[in-house]
Amino acid sequence: MSDIIHLLPDSVANQIAAGEVIQRPASVVKELVENAIDAEAKTIHVLITDAGKTCIQVIDDGKGMSETDARLSFERHATSKIREAADLFTLRTMGFRGEALASIAAVAEVELRTCQAGDELGTRLVIAGSKVESQETVTCSKGSNFSIKNLFFNVPARRKFLKANSTELTNIINEFERIALVHPDVALYLYSNDAELFNLPVSSLRQRILSIFGKKLNQQLLSLEVDTTIIKVSGFVAKPETARKKGAHQFFFVNGRYMRHPYFHKAVMDAYEQLIPAGEQISYFIYFEVDPANIDVNIHPTKTEIKFENEQAIWQILSAAVKETLGKFNAVPSIDFDMEGMPDIPVYEQHTPSQPQPPRLHYNTDFNPFKASSYGEDTYTRSKVEWEGLYAGLEKSSRMNAPQSDDFPEEMPSDQPAASVQANSASSQKHTLYTSLPVAEQGIQHFQFKGRFILTSVKSGLMLIDQHRAHVRILFDRYMEQIRRKQGVSQGILFPEMLQLPMSEATILDSIMDDLSFVGFDLSPLGGGSYAINGVPEGIEGLNPAELVRNMVHTAMEKGSDVKEEIQSVLALTLARAAAIVYGQVLSNDEMANLVGNLLASSSPNYTPDGHIVLTTIKEEDIEKLFAK
């Protein structure tokens, strides 16, 4: 029997490794920018074309490479960061495994121009699919200039599974922001299709955060600082009143490296317990400095998952530090008994010349309510109460609430098709419904229970409807129909609302701008992530348009904006939830009748778009059983 095990060619092995390290264009940006920072670059320019699918160019002014180093840097496991296994536990650099450039060159067309300081000439190297096509001496600036073209050109299956340009660009922006947040001493610039997205000069850490996420965040951040023998924790946490359900900016960094750590996230949220509503999140930017020997960054190809030696102790330190910060800045309610600096309270003296006199009471001592003569004899008069007027209209109201004697409509036969119905008023509604639905009685009086449920009589028994969910169902169908017809009705705003978004959110908003206009939003881009909201859909009076748009953007980011039909459904549902009547809102009988009629005429009245039950029916025989004894 012949041997069947053999070594893979380097090109195939590199493509396999690229599947772990280079997952999308954002991975290329991350690896190249981190290499530039390791090369001590002070200015880095990132230029993106077609969300990185066509070209990614990273230009830095770092140390550059010699001709030999430039060629050797594209070999697998070629690195200048470590020499032996022990070096893995003293890492201070971003990259160290020597897989990034080899993985990129395996799945793209790469051109490198690099020159060291003091050299008159540099090196130009062209590689495609791990094969060196040319290497020559050229004139170029100090540093390195990487140009990555046609990513995954030789792996069409990988390229096919790339997301929409808006999604891929958002991922690139996210990676760019993470690097920028730990290197405020490096000037970073990002361009997409020749449009400048970020212009981040050298600044302080706080200013770098504000440059990325907006100046509004400045009033929300509280400084965090604690130094122990185990770990040093610094950064910023947000005030409790800024908590939100979506869109919170949450970042952990350790030794200048971004990381995800759900365990430490719980430590931060534990400090906010009882301070923010359940289910809401808080923004934070927390930086750890720890001995590299106490962490392991080599457990994941992207190095975003890091294992700590003393996780439990760090959890307690982190939680205590956040609590101390909240208390120090009076973010936690407290009672202050310190009277120092308070104004003196004057002491009451009994023998003061202007001693106040007690008030005197004046009343009629001859008044006797049981003597009829006292009304006429004394100056005291008592107005007569018209008790009969309090009962006026009671008889009429009783007649209105009495059950109607109209005949009940017959149940529809099972083979009769459903038809769409327009509900007008409680006295003239006639519905042709699906056979699985109960038929509402004509002229019936509706009742509201606990400000949440609508009770109405149907032929088969008693129907209970959740008023909020019913309205969500109705509004969702209406907005989806407007999107399909592209006929959203917009109501102009007298004074346009201003909306400021980070660039990662602005790219998503640009991708869903047409869908927002179809439901009635009128937005004008002002540049730099700023937008003017000139019009909003009808029926959302009283809502904050800027917050509503921001919530829809956050929902689109969570769901992804690739499938057009899905993102349209997400927008319609988010808007419907915001505009629907709330629990506790009192409805008149006409309003309830209109709501019930529109619900039963909808395409799917039994459930909300996200699958929650809207209505249920208690059969008449089940009600009779309750009174059987």
mmCIF file of N, CA and C in Angstrom, residues 76-172:
data_model
loop_
_atom_site.group_PDB
_atom_site.id
_atom_site.type_symbol
_atom_site.label_atom_id
_atom_site.label_comp_id
_atom_site.label_asym_id
_atom_site.label_seq_id
_atom_site.Cartn_x
_atom_site.Cartn_y
_atom_site.Cartn_z
ATOM 1 N N ARG A 76 6.398 32.683 5.762
ATOM 2 C CA ARG A 76 5.640 32.305 6.957
ATOM 3 C C ARG A 76 6.560 32.207 8.159
ATOM 4 N N HIS A 77 6.062 32.740 9.275
ATOM 5 C CA HIS A 77 6.752 32.708 10.569
ATOM 6 C C HIS A 77 8.084 33.442 10.525
ATOM 7 N N ALA A 78 8.189 34.418 9.620
ATOM 8 C CA ALA A 78 9.363 35.288 9.613
ATOM 9 C C ALA A 78 9.012 36.534 10.412
ATOM 10 N N THR A 79 9.747 36.790 11.504
ATOM 11 C CA THR A 79 9.400 37.884 12.406
ATOM 12 C C THR A 79 10.645 38.465 13.047
ATOM 13 N N SER A 80 10.534 39.722 13.404
ATOM 14 C CA SER A 80 11.617 40.382 14.134
ATOM 15 C C SER A 80 11.253 40.571 15.601
ATOM 16 N N LYS A 81 10.112 40.048 15.998
ATOM 17 C CA LYS A 81 9.581 40.338 17.335
ATOM 18 C C LYS A 81 10.045 39.333 18.394
ATOM 19 N N ILE A 82 10.229 38.093 18.018
ATOM 20 C CA ILE A 82 10.606 37.067 18.997
ATOM 21 C C ILE A 82 11.757 36.222 18.437
ATOM 22 N N ARG A 83 12.531 35.657 19.345
ATOM 23 C CA ARG A 83 13.639 34.783 18.975
ATOM 24 C C ARG A 83 13.458 33.368 19.514
ATOM 25 N N GLU A 84 12.821 33.282 20.666
ATOM 26 C CA GLU A 84 12.630 31.991 21.316
ATOM 27 C C GLU A 84 11.277 31.970 21.998
ATOM 28 N N ALA A 85 10.860 30.795 22.481
ATOM 29 C CA ALA A 85 9.531 30.630 23.075
ATOM 30 C C ALA A 85 9.334 31.525 24.288
ATOM 31 N N ALA A 86 10.389 31.771 25.045
ATOM 32 C CA ALA A 86 10.269 32.595 26.245
ATOM 33 C C ALA A 86 9.858 34.026 25.905
ATOM 34 N N ASP A 87 10.154 34.452 24.674
ATOM 35 C CA ASP A 87 9.798 35.827 24.284
ATOM 36 C C ASP A 87 8.288 36.015 24.200
ATOM 37 N N LEU A 88 7.528 34.943 24.086
ATOM 38 C CA LEU A 88 6.073 35.054 24.024
ATOM 39 C C LEU A 88 5.491 35.630 25.304
ATOM 40 N N PHE A 89 6.234 35.544 26.402
ATOM 41 C CA PHE A 89 5.720 36.018 27.686
ATOM 42 C C PHE A 89 6.289 37.385 28.074
ATOM 43 N N THR A 90 6.960 38.029 27.127
ATOM 44 C CA THR A 90 7.451 39.388 27.369
ATOM 45 C C THR A 90 7.086 40.300 26.202
ATOM 46 N N LEU A 91 5.974 40.021 25.537
ATOM 47 C CA LEU A 91 5.596 40.750 24.331
ATOM 48 C C LEU A 91 5.131 42.167 24.658
ATOM 49 N N ARG A 92 5.633 43.117 23.911
ATOM 50 C CA ARG A 92 5.187 44.499 24.008
ATOM 51 C C ARG A 92 4.739 45.042 22.654
ATOM 52 N N THR A 93 4.820 44.228 21.622
ATOM 53 C CA THR A 93 4.464 44.660 20.274
ATOM 54 C C THR A 93 3.093 44.122 19.894
ATOM 55 N N MET A 94 2.528 44.666 18.792
ATOM 56 C CA MET A 94 1.195 44.249 18.344
ATOM 57 C C MET A 94 1.256 42.897 17.647
ATOM 58 N N GLY A 95 2.165 42.748 16.688
ATOM 59 C CA GLY A 95 2.308 41.479 15.968
ATOM 60 C C GLY A 95 3.562 40.763 16.416
ATOM 61 N N PHE A 96 3.605 39.452 16.192
ATOM 62 C CA PHE A 96 4.796 38.708 16.618
ATOM 63 C C PHE A 96 4.928 37.356 15.918
ATOM 64 N N ARG A 97 3.862 36.837 15.292
ATOM 65 C CA ARG A 97 3.923 35.473 14.768
ATOM 66 C C ARG A 97 4.479 35.399 13.352
ATOM 67 N N GLY A 98 4.484 36.521 12.631
ATOM 68 C CA GLY A 98 5.007 36.501 11.279
ATOM 69 C C GLY A 98 4.089 35.829 10.282
ATOM 70 N N GLU A 99 2.780 35.839 10.545
ATOM 71 C CA GLU A 99 1.826 35.207 9.632
ATOM 72 C C GLU A 99 1.070 36.210 8.786
ATOM 73 N N ALA A 100 1.009 37.467 9.202
ATOM 74 C CA ALA A 100 0.121 38.438 8.561
ATOM 75 C C ALA A 100 0.476 38.657 7.100
ATOM 76 N N LEU A 101 1.718 39.068 6.805
ATOM 77 C CA LEU A 101 2.087 39.375 5.425
ATOM 78 C C LEU A 101 2.044 38.135 4.539
ATOM 79 N N ALA A 102 2.443 37.002 5.067
ATOM 80 C CA ALA A 102 2.383 35.773 4.276
ATOM 81 C C ALA A 102 0.937 35.406 3.948
ATOM 82 N N SER A 103 0.046 35.596 4.897
ATOM 83 C CA SER A 103 -1.362 35.281 4.672
ATOM 84 C C SER A 103 -1.988 36.249 3.665
ATOM 85 N N ILE A 104 -1.631 37.533 3.762
ATOM 86 C CA ILE A 104 -2.173 38.519 2.830
ATOM 87 C C ILE A 104 -1.679 38.233 1.416
ATOM 88 N N ALA A 105 -0.380 37.944 1.286
ATOM 89 C CA ALA A 105 0.185 37.690 -0.041
ATOM 90 C C ALA A 105 -0.368 36.423 -0.666
ATOM 91 N N ALA A 106 -0.896 35.513 0.144
ATOM 92 C CA ALA A 106 -1.434 34.258 -0.391
ATOM 93 C C ALA A 106 -2.780 34.442 -1.053
ATOM 94 N N VAL A 107 -3.516 35.519 -0.712
ATOM 95 C CA VAL A 107 -4.888 35.664 -1.214
ATOM 96 C C VAL A 107 -5.113 37.014 -1.900
ATOM 97 N N ALA A 108 -4.039 37.721 -2.251
ATOM 98 C CA ALA A 108 -4.193 39.033 -2.873
ATOM 99 C C ALA A 108 -2.976 39.353 -3.727
ATOM 100 N N GLU A 109 -3.094 40.451 -4.472
ATOM 101 C CA GLU A 109 -1.976 40.995 -5.243
ATOM 102 C C GLU A 109 -1.358 42.121 -4.425
ATOM 103 N N VAL A 110 -0.101 41.947 -4.049
ATOM 104 C CA VAL A 110 0.552 42.850 -3.101
ATOM 105 C C VAL A 110 1.694 43.586 -3.783
ATOM 106 N N GLU A 111 1.759 44.873 -3.528
ATOM 107 C CA GLU A 111 2.899 45.688 -3.957
ATOM 108 C C GLU A 111 3.430 46.435 -2.744
ATOM 109 N N LEU A 112 4.718 46.308 -2.498
ATOM 110 C CA LEU A 112 5.365 46.958 -1.356
ATOM 111 C C LEU A 112 6.470 47.879 -1.854
ATOM 112 N N ARG A 113 6.448 49.122 -1.374
ATOM 113 C CA ARG A 113 7.543 50.070 -1.568
ATOM 114 C C ARG A 113 8.033 50.472 -0.186
ATOM 115 N N THR A 114 9.330 50.258 0.079
ATOM 116 C CA THR A 114 9.854 50.534 1.407
ATOM 117 C C THR A 114 11.273 51.061 1.318
ATOM 118 N N CYS A 115 11.610 51.914 2.273
ATOM 119 C CA CYS A 115 12.947 52.512 2.309
ATOM 120 C C CYS A 115 13.302 52.835 3.750
ATOM 121 N N GLN A 116 14.515 52.540 4.124
ATOM 122 C CA GLN A 116 14.998 52.845 5.469
ATOM 123 C C GLN A 116 15.541 54.266 5.527
ATOM 124 N N ALA A 117 15.536 54.821 6.745
ATOM 125 C CA ALA A 117 16.068 56.172 6.931
ATOM 126 C C ALA A 117 17.557 56.181 6.598
ATOM 127 N N GLY A 118 17.980 57.183 5.834
ATOM 128 C CA GLY A 118 19.387 57.298 5.455
ATOM 129 C C GLY A 118 19.717 56.659 4.134
ATOM 130 N N ASP A 119 18.855 55.775 3.617
ATOM 131 C CA ASP A 119 19.103 55.142 2.317
ATOM 132 C C ASP A 119 18.562 56.027 1.203
ATOM 133 N N GLU A 120 19.296 56.091 0.105
ATOM 134 C CA GLU A 120 18.847 56.887 -1.024
ATOM 135 C C GLU A 120 17.809 56.159 -1.852
ATOM 136 N N LEU A 121 17.910 54.847 -1.912
ATOM 137 C CA LEU A 121 16.999 54.042 -2.714
ATOM 138 C C LEU A 121 16.287 53.032 -1.838
ATOM 139 N N GLY A 122 15.098 52.673 -2.268
ATOM 140 C CA GLY A 122 14.317 51.676 -1.551
ATOM 141 C C GLY A 122 14.070 50.449 -2.415
ATOM 142 N N THR A 123 13.088 49.663 -2.004
ATOM 143 C CA THR A 123 12.786 48.397 -2.663
ATOM 144 C C THR A 123 11.329 48.348 -3.069
ATOM 145 N N ARG A 124 11.083 47.858 -4.280
ATOM 146 C CA ARG A 124 9.717 47.609 -4.753
ATOM 147 C C ARG A 124 9.572 46.111 -4.974
ATOM 148 N N LEU A 125 8.546 45.537 -4.326
ATOM 149 C CA LEU A 125 8.322 44.095 -4.379
ATOM 150 C C LEU A 125 6.885 43.833 -4.778
ATOM 151 N N VAL A 126 6.660 42.950 -5.759
ATOM 152 C CA VAL A 126 5.329 42.603 -6.231
ATOM 153 C C VAL A 126 5.128 41.101 -6.054
ATOM 154 N N ILE A 127 4.042 40.730 -5.311
ATOM 155 C CA ILE A 127 3.734 39.331 -5.037
ATOM 156 C C ILE A 127 2.247 39.104 -5.296
ATOM 157 N N ALA A 128 1.903 37.985 -5.922
ATOM 158 C CA ALA A 128 0.508 37.621 -6.179
ATOM 159 C C ALA A 128 0.325 36.139 -5.904
ATOM 160 N N GLY A 129 -0.568 35.823 -5.000
ATOM 161 C CA GLY A 129 -0.819 34.417 -4.674
ATOM 162 C C GLY A 129 0.414 33.705 -4.172
ATOM 163 N N SER A 130 1.212 34.356 -3.317
ATOM 164 C CA SER A 130 2.431 33.829 -2.703
ATOM 165 C C SER A 130 3.598 33.705 -3.685
ATOM 166 N N LYS A 131 3.426 34.131 -4.912
ATOM 167 C CA LYS A 131 4.496 34.044 -5.907
ATOM 168 C C LYS A 131 5.094 35.433 -6.147
ATOM 169 N N VAL A 132 6.429 35.515 -6.027
ATOM 170 C CA VAL A 132 7.120 36.776 -6.253
ATOM 171 C C VAL A 132 7.190 37.030 -7.757
ATOM 172 N N GLU A 133 6.601 38.123 -8.206
ATOM 173 C CA GLU A 133 6.578 38.444 -9.624
ATOM 174 C C GLU A 133 7.715 39.371 -10.011
ATOM 175 N N SER A 134 8.088 40.280 -9.111
ATOM 176 C CA SER A 134 9.207 41.163 -9.425
ATOM 177 C C SER A 134 9.770 41.771 -8.149
ATOM 178 N N GLN A 135 11.039 42.127 -8.193
ATOM 179 C CA GLN A 135 11.703 42.822 -7.092
ATOM 180 C C GLN A 135 12.754 43.731 -7.708
ATOM 181 N N GLU A 136 12.705 45.030 -7.369
ATOM 182 C CA GLU A 136 13.604 45.989 -7.984
ATOM 183 C C GLU A 136 13.893 47.125 -7.017
ATOM 184 N N THR A 137 14.917 47.871 -7.344
ATOM 185 C CA THR A 137 15.318 49.035 -6.553
ATOM 186 C C THR A 137 14.651 50.278 -7.145
ATOM 187 N N VAL A 138 14.012 51.073 -6.263
ATOM 188 C CA VAL A 138 13.275 52.251 -6.711
ATOM 189 C C VAL A 138 13.537 53.399 -5.750
ATOM 190 N N THR A 139 13.093 54.569 -6.174
ATOM 191 C CA THR A 139 13.131 55.739 -5.309
ATOM 192 C C THR A 139 11.785 55.881 -4.609
ATOM 193 N N CYS A 140 11.790 55.963 -3.304
ATOM 194 C CA CYS A 140 10.540 56.092 -2.548
ATOM 195 C C CYS A 140 10.822 56.775 -1.223
ATOM 196 N N SER A 141 9.758 57.185 -0.556
ATOM 197 C CA SER A 141 9.878 57.887 0.721
ATOM 198 C C SER A 141 10.250 56.922 1.833
ATOM 199 N N LYS A 142 10.737 57.484 2.913
ATOM 200 C CA LYS A 142 11.078 56.676 4.082
ATOM 201 C C LYS A 142 9.817 56.032 4.650
ATOM 202 N N GLY A 143 9.937 54.780 5.055
ATOM 203 C CA GLY A 143 8.805 54.053 5.611
ATOM 204 C C GLY A 143 8.358 52.946 4.678
ATOM 205 N N SER A 144 7.095 52.586 4.764
ATOM 206 C CA SER A 144 6.549 51.494 3.950
ATOM 207 C C SER A 144 5.233 51.922 3.321
ATOM 208 N N ASN A 145 5.000 51.427 2.113
ATOM 209 C CA ASN A 145 3.775 51.698 1.376
ATOM 210 C C ASN A 145 3.260 50.377 0.832
ATOM 211 N N PHE A 146 2.221 49.836 1.502
ATOM 212 C CA PHE A 146 1.627 48.567 1.097
ATOM 213 C C PHE A 146 0.381 48.838 0.258
ATOM 214 N N SER A 147 0.277 48.162 -0.871
ATOM 215 C CA SER A 147 -0.915 48.248 -1.715
ATOM 216 C C SER A 147 -1.446 46.835 -1.928
ATOM 217 N N ILE A 148 -2.658 46.566 -1.397
ATOM 218 C CA ILE A 148 -3.263 45.231 -1.473
ATOM 219 C C ILE A 148 -4.445 45.316 -2.436
ATOM 220 N N LYS A 149 -4.349 44.627 -3.564
ATOM 221 C CA LYS A 149 -5.380 44.705 -4.589
ATOM 222 C C LYS A 149 -6.044 43.351 -4.790
ATOM 223 N N ASN A 150 -7.334 43.410 -5.183
ATOM 224 C CA ASN A 150 -8.103 42.209 -5.552
ATOM 225 C C ASN A 150 -8.016 41.126 -4.479
ATOM 226 N N LEU A 151 -8.451 41.476 -3.298
ATOM 227 C CA LEU A 151 -8.424 40.523 -2.185
ATOM 228 C C LEU A 151 -9.256 39.287 -2.515
ATOM 229 N N PHE A 152 -8.707 38.107 -2.215
ATOM 230 C CA PHE A 152 -9.338 36.804 -2.474
ATOM 231 C C PHE A 152 -9.565 36.566 -3.974
ATOM 232 N N PHE A 153 -8.686 37.117 -4.821
ATOM 233 C CA PHE A 153 -8.856 36.929 -6.260
ATOM 234 C C PHE A 153 -8.691 35.462 -6.663
ATOM 235 N N ASN A 154 -7.872 34.722 -5.906
ATOM 236 C CA ASN A 154 -7.635 33.308 -6.212
ATOM 237 C C ASN A 154 -8.423 32.375 -5.303
ATOM 238 N N VAL A 155 -9.291 32.926 -4.477
ATOM 239 C CA VAL A 155 -10.177 32.111 -3.632
ATOM 240 C C VAL A 155 -11.594 32.652 -3.834
ATOM 241 N N PRO A 156 -12.211 32.363 -4.980
ATOM 242 C CA PRO A 156 -13.520 32.965 -5.287
ATOM 243 C C PRO A 156 -14.607 32.636 -4.275
ATOM 244 N N ALA A 157 -14.516 31.469 -3.633
ATOM 245 C CA ALA A 157 -15.534 31.121 -2.635
ATOM 246 C C ALA A 157 -15.486 32.088 -1.455
ATOM 247 N N ARG A 158 -14.258 32.475 -1.050
ATOM 248 C CA ARG A 158 -14.120 33.423 0.052
ATOM 249 C C ARG A 158 -14.618 34.798 -0.367
ATOM 250 N N ARG A 159 -14.314 35.210 -1.568
ATOM 251 C CA ARG A 159 -14.730 36.527 -2.039
ATOM 252 C C ARG A 159 -16.254 36.604 -2.167
ATOM 253 N N LYS A 160 -16.877 35.490 -2.546
ATOM 254 C CA LYS A 160 -18.328 35.472 -2.708
ATOM 255 C C LYS A 160 -19.040 35.712 -1.389
ATOM 256 N N PHE A 161 -18.420 35.290 -0.298
ATOM 257 C CA PHE A 161 -19.072 35.415 1.003
ATOM 258 C C PHE A 161 -18.756 36.732 1.714
ATOM 259 N N LEU A 162 -18.064 37.635 1.049
ATOM 260 C CA LEU A 162 -17.895 38.964 1.628
ATOM 261 C C LEU A 162 -19.240 39.674 1.667
ATOM 262 N N LYS A 163 -19.420 40.522 2.666
ATOM 263 C CA LYS A 163 -20.691 41.218 2.851
ATOM 264 C C LYS A 163 -20.774 42.429 1.923
ATOM 265 N N ALA A 164 -21.877 43.158 2.045
ATOM 266 C CA ALA A 164 -22.068 44.383 1.263
ATOM 267 C C ALA A 164 -20.985 45.402 1.618
ATOM 268 N N ASN A 165 -20.752 46.326 0.711
ATOM 269 C CA ASN A 165 -19.695 47.314 0.923
ATOM 270 C C ASN A 165 -19.888 48.105 2.210
ATOM 271 N N SER A 166 -21.143 48.437 2.528
ATOM 272 C CA SER A 166 -21.396 49.199 3.755
ATOM 273 C C SER A 166 -21.001 48.405 4.991
ATOM 274 N N THR A 167 -21.270 47.114 4.977
ATOM 275 C CA THR A 167 -20.908 46.274 6.119
ATOM 276 C C THR A 167 -19.404 46.108 6.238
ATOM 277 N N GLU A 168 -18.745 45.842 5.125
ATOM 278 C CA GLU A 168 -17.288 45.673 5.157
ATOM 279 C C GLU A 168 -16.600 46.975 5.549
ATOM 280 N N LEU A 169 -17.115 48.100 5.073
ATOM 281 C CA LEU A 169 -16.521 49.383 5.447
ATOM 282 C C LEU A 169 -16.712 49.654 6.938
ATOM 283 N N THR A 170 -17.861 49.263 7.472
ATOM 284 C CA THR A 170 -18.094 49.417 8.914
ATOM 285 C C THR A 170 -17.096 48.587 9.713
ATOM 286 N N ASN A 171 -16.807 47.373 9.265
ATOM 287 C CA ASN A 171 -15.822 46.537 9.943
ATOM 288 C C ASN A 171 -14.429 47.169 9.883
ATOM 289 N N ILE A 172 -14.091 47.770 8.751
ATOM 290 C CA ILE A 172 -12.798 48.447 8.644
ATOM 291 C C ILE A 172 -12.735 49.620 9.618
#
